XYZ file of C-alpha atoms in Angstrom:
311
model
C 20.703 15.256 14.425
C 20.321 12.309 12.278
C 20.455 10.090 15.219
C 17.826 11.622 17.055
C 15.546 11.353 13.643
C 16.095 7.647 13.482
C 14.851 7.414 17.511
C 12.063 9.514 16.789
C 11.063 8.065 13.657
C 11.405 4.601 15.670
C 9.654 5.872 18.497
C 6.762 7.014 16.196
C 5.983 3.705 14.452
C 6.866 1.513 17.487
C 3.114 0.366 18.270
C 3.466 -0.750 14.108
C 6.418 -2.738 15.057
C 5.189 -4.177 17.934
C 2.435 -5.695 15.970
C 4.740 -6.759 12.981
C 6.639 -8.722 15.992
C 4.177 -10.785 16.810
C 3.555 -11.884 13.159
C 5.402 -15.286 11.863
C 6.794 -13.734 8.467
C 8.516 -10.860 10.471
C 10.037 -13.130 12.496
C 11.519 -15.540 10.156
C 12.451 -12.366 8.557
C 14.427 -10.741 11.443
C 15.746 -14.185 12.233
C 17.450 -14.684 8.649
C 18.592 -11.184 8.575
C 21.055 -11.486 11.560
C 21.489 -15.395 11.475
C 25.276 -14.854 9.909
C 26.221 -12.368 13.055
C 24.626 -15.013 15.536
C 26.599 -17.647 13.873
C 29.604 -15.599 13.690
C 29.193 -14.168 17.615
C 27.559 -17.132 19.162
C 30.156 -18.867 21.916
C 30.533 -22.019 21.244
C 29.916 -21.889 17.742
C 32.380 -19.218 16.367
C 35.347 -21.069 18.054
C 34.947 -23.417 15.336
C 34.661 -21.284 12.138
C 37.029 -20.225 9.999
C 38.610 -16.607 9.790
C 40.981 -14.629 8.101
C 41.960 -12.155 10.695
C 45.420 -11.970 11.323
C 45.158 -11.855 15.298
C 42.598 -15.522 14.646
C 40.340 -14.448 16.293
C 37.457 -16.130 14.575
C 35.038 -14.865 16.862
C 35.081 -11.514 15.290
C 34.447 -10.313 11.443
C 36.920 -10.331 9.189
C 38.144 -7.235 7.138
C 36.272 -8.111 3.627
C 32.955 -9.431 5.681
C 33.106 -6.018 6.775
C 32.934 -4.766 3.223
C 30.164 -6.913 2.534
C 27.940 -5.396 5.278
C 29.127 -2.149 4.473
C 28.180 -2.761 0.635
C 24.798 -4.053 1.773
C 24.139 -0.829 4.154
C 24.650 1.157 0.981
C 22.625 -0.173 -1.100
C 19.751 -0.456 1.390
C 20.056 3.005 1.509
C 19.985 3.881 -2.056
C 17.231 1.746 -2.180
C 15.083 2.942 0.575
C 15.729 6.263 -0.933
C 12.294 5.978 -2.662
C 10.503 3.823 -0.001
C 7.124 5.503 0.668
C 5.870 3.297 3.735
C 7.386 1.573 6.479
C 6.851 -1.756 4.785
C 8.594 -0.997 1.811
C 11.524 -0.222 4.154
C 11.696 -3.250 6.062
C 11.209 -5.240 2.806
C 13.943 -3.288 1.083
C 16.135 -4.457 4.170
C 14.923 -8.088 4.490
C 15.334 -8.519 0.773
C 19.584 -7.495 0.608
C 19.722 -8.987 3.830
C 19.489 -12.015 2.716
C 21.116 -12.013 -0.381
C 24.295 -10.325 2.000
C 24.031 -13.730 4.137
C 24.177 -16.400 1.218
C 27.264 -15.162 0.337
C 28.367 -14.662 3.396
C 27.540 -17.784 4.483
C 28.810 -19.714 1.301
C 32.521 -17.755 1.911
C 32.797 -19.006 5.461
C 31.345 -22.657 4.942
C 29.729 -24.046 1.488
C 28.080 -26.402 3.733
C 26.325 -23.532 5.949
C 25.310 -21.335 2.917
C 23.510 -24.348 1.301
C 21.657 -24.697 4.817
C 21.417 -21.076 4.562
C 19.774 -20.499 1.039
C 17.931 -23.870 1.523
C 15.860 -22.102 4.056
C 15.613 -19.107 1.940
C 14.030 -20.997 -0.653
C 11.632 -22.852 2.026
C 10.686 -19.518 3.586
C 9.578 -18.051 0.273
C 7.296 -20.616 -0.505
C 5.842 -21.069 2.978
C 5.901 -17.343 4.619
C 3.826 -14.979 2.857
C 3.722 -11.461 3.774
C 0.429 -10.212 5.631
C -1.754 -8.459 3.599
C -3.502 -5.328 4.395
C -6.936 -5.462 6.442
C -7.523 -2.407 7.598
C -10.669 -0.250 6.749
C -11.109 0.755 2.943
C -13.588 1.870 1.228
C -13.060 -0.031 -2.332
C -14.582 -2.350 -4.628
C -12.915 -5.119 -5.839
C -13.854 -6.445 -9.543
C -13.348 -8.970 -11.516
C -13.007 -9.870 -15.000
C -17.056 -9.744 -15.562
C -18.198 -6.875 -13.667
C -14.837 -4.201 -14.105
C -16.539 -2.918 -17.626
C -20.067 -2.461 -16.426
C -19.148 -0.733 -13.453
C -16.911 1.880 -15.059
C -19.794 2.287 -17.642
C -22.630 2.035 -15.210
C -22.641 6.039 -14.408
C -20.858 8.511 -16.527
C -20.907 10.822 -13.923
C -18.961 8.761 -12.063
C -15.044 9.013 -11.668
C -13.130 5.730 -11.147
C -9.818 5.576 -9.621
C -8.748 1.695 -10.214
C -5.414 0.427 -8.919
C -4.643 -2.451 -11.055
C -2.254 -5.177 -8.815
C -1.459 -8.422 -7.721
C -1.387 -10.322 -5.054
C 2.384 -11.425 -5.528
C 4.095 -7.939 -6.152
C 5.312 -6.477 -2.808
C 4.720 -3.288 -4.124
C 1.366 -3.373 -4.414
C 1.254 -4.971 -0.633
C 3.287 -2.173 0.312
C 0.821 0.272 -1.075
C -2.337 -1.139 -0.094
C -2.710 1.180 3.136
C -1.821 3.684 0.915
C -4.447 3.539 -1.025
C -6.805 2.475 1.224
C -6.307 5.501 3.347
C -7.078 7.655 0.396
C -10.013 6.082 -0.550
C -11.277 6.761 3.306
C -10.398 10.269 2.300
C -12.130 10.498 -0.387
C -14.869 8.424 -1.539
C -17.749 9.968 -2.581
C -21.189 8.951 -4.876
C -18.849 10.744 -7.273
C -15.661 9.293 -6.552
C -14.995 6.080 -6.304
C -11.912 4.088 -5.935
C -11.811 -0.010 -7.152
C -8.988 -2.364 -7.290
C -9.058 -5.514 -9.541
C -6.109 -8.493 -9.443
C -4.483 -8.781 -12.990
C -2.542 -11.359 -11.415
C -5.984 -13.569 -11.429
C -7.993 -12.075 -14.492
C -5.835 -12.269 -17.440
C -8.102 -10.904 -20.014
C -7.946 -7.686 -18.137
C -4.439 -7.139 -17.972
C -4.429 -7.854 -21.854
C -7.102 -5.333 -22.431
C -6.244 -2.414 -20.395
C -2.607 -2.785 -21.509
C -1.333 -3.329 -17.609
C 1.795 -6.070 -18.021
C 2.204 -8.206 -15.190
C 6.164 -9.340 -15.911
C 8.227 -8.050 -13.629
C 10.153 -6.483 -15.956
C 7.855 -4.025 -17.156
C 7.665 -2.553 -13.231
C 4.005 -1.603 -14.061
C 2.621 -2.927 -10.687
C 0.538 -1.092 -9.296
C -0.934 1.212 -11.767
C -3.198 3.595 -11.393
C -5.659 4.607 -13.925
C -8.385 7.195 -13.943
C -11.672 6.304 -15.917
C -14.787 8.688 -16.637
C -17.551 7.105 -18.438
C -15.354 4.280 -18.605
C -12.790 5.710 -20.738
C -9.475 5.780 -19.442
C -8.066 9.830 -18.859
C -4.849 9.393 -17.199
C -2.378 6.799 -15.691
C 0.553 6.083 -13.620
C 3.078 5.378 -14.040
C 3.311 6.233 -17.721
C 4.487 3.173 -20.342
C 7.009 4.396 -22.850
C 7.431 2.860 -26.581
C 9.414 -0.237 -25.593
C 6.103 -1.004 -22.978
C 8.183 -0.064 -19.790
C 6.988 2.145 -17.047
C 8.668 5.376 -16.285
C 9.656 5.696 -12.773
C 6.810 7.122 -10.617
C 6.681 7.351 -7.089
C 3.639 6.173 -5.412
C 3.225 8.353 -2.823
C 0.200 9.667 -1.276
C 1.444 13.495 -1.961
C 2.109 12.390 -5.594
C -1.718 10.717 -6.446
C -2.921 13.842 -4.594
C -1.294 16.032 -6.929
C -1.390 14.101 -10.219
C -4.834 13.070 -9.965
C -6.249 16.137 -8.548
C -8.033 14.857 -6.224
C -9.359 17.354 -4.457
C -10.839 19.118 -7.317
C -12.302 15.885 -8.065
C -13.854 15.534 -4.449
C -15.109 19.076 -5.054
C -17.232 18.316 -8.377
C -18.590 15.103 -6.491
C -20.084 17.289 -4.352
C -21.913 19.106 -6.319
C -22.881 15.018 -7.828
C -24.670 14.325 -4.497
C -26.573 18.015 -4.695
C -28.042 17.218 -7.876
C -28.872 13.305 -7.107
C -30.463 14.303 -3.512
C -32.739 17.216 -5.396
C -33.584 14.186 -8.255
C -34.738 12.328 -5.072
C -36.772 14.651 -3.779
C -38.216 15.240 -7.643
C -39.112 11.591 -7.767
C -40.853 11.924 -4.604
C -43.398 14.635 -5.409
C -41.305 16.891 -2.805
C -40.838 20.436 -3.175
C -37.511 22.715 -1.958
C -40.336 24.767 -0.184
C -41.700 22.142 1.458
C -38.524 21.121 2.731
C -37.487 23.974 3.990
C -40.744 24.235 5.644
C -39.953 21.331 7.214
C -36.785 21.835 8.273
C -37.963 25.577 9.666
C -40.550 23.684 11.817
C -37.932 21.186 13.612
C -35.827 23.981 13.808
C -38.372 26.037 15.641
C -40.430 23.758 18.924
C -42.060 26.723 20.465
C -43.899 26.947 17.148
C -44.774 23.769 17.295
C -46.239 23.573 20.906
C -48.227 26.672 20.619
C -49.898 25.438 17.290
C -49.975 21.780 18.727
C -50.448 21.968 22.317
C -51.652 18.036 22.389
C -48.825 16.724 20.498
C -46.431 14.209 22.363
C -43.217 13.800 23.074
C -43.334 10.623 21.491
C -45.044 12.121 17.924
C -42.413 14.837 18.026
């Protein structure tokens, strides 16, 4: 049963896959992942290495390299435990994987696992991972405009993801936010993102830390009026976040945000009748408007010379 899950799950996001392939960073990535079982299967190659099988065949893993992968399976697992998206996942994999083949590669041959981690280190600083660029509907402020924005309407509800670019947890929940902001945006919900990472002065004044440490990226805060009503995840006394899982079911939930999309409702009702105030319009009018399009015969009979065109 668990094997058929895995096929369908892989079946499912294989079009997402196929796209990741053709990417340089998931290539690399695959690449160093399995680079110690190419080296340690190629022909050739493996003739050559060392091994401390008792049959010498050193072709073949040896009894604690097989405790290393098995370690490394484990704790992908337990890490992947709370992986929301597919990303996250991968990442989670990539990530042990390599830190499985340094030492690996440093107990076979210290010269191949300073080859090995050399490359590590040039792949971080020259592979990035893609960000998301798929359709959103979010606004993206910076250090001058964040205040008047959340101020600008007090009718308003902000949703504000605060992130940075170098956290691959917030690249791993981009699409999930984006996708709820598609959801629901409204005039009276909106959802905005702003990079703490680049403004500074923000972090420091809505109390969002940056360091690592402090696992606060992303976080999630809910303004109205631009006072701040909620967050997640929470910060305890010693300025740490509590463990929150940032899944789509979970901001739902927490936020409310369908009653939210409700009451914003109601926000465009009221702003569409202010128009039509403004505009020296009356409800009756409309209505009589609306009565005529709705009704043609009416109008020919009254209007016999009217044209298609002025219809």
């Amino acid at each position: 049963m668990v094997l058929i899950t895995g096929i369908c799950t892989f079946l499912y996001h294989l079009p997402q896959i196929y796209k990741w392939l053709l990417k340089p960073y998931y290539i690399c990535s695959v690449f160093m992942t399995v680079a110690f079982m190419l080296v340690r299967k190629a022909p050739g190659l493996c003739e050559h290495l060392a091994t401390q099988r008792e049959d010498g065949n050193s072709c073949d893993f040896d009894w604690r390299e097989l405790e290393i992968l098995m370690f490394l399976s484990a704790i992908v697992m337990m890490k992947n435990r709370r992986a929301i998206t597919l990303e996250q996942h991968m990442g989670n994999l990539f990530l042990f994987s390599k830190v499985a083949n340094v030492i690996l590669f440093f107990r076979l041959d210290i010269r191949l696992g300073i080859l090995y981690l050399a490359l590590c280190v040039a792949f971080v600083m020259t592979c990035k991972p893609p960000l998301y660029m798929g359709p959103e509907y979010i606004k993206y402020f910076s250090d001058k405009t964040i205040d008047e924005e959340l101020q600008r309407d007090s009718r308003v509800t902000w949703i504000v993801e605060f992130y940075a670019n170098w956290s691959s947890d917030c690249q791993s929940f981009a699409p999930v936010f984006a996708d709820l902001s598609i959801k629901y945006n409204c005039a009276g919900l909106r959802f905005g993102k702003v990079d703490i990472g680049r403004y500074g002065e923000v972090s420091e004044k809505y109390r969002v830390s940056t360091s690592p440490l402090a696992k606060q990226l992303p976080s999630l805060v809910l303004f109205q009026g631009g006072r701040e009503l909620m967050r997640r995840p929470m910060v305890d006394n010693k300025a740490r976040a509590v463990s929150w899982t940032f899944s789509e079911e979970n901001i739902i939930r927490e936020f409310n945000l369908n009653e939210l999309f409700q009451k914003s409702k109601k926000l465009n009702k009221s702003r569409g009748l202010k128009e039509l105030e403004q505009n020296d319009v009356q409800p009756d009018e409309v209505s009589d408007e609306l009565n005529d399009e709705l009704d043609p015969e009416t109008n020919n009979l009254e209007q016999p010379t009217e044209s298609k065109k002025d219809q």
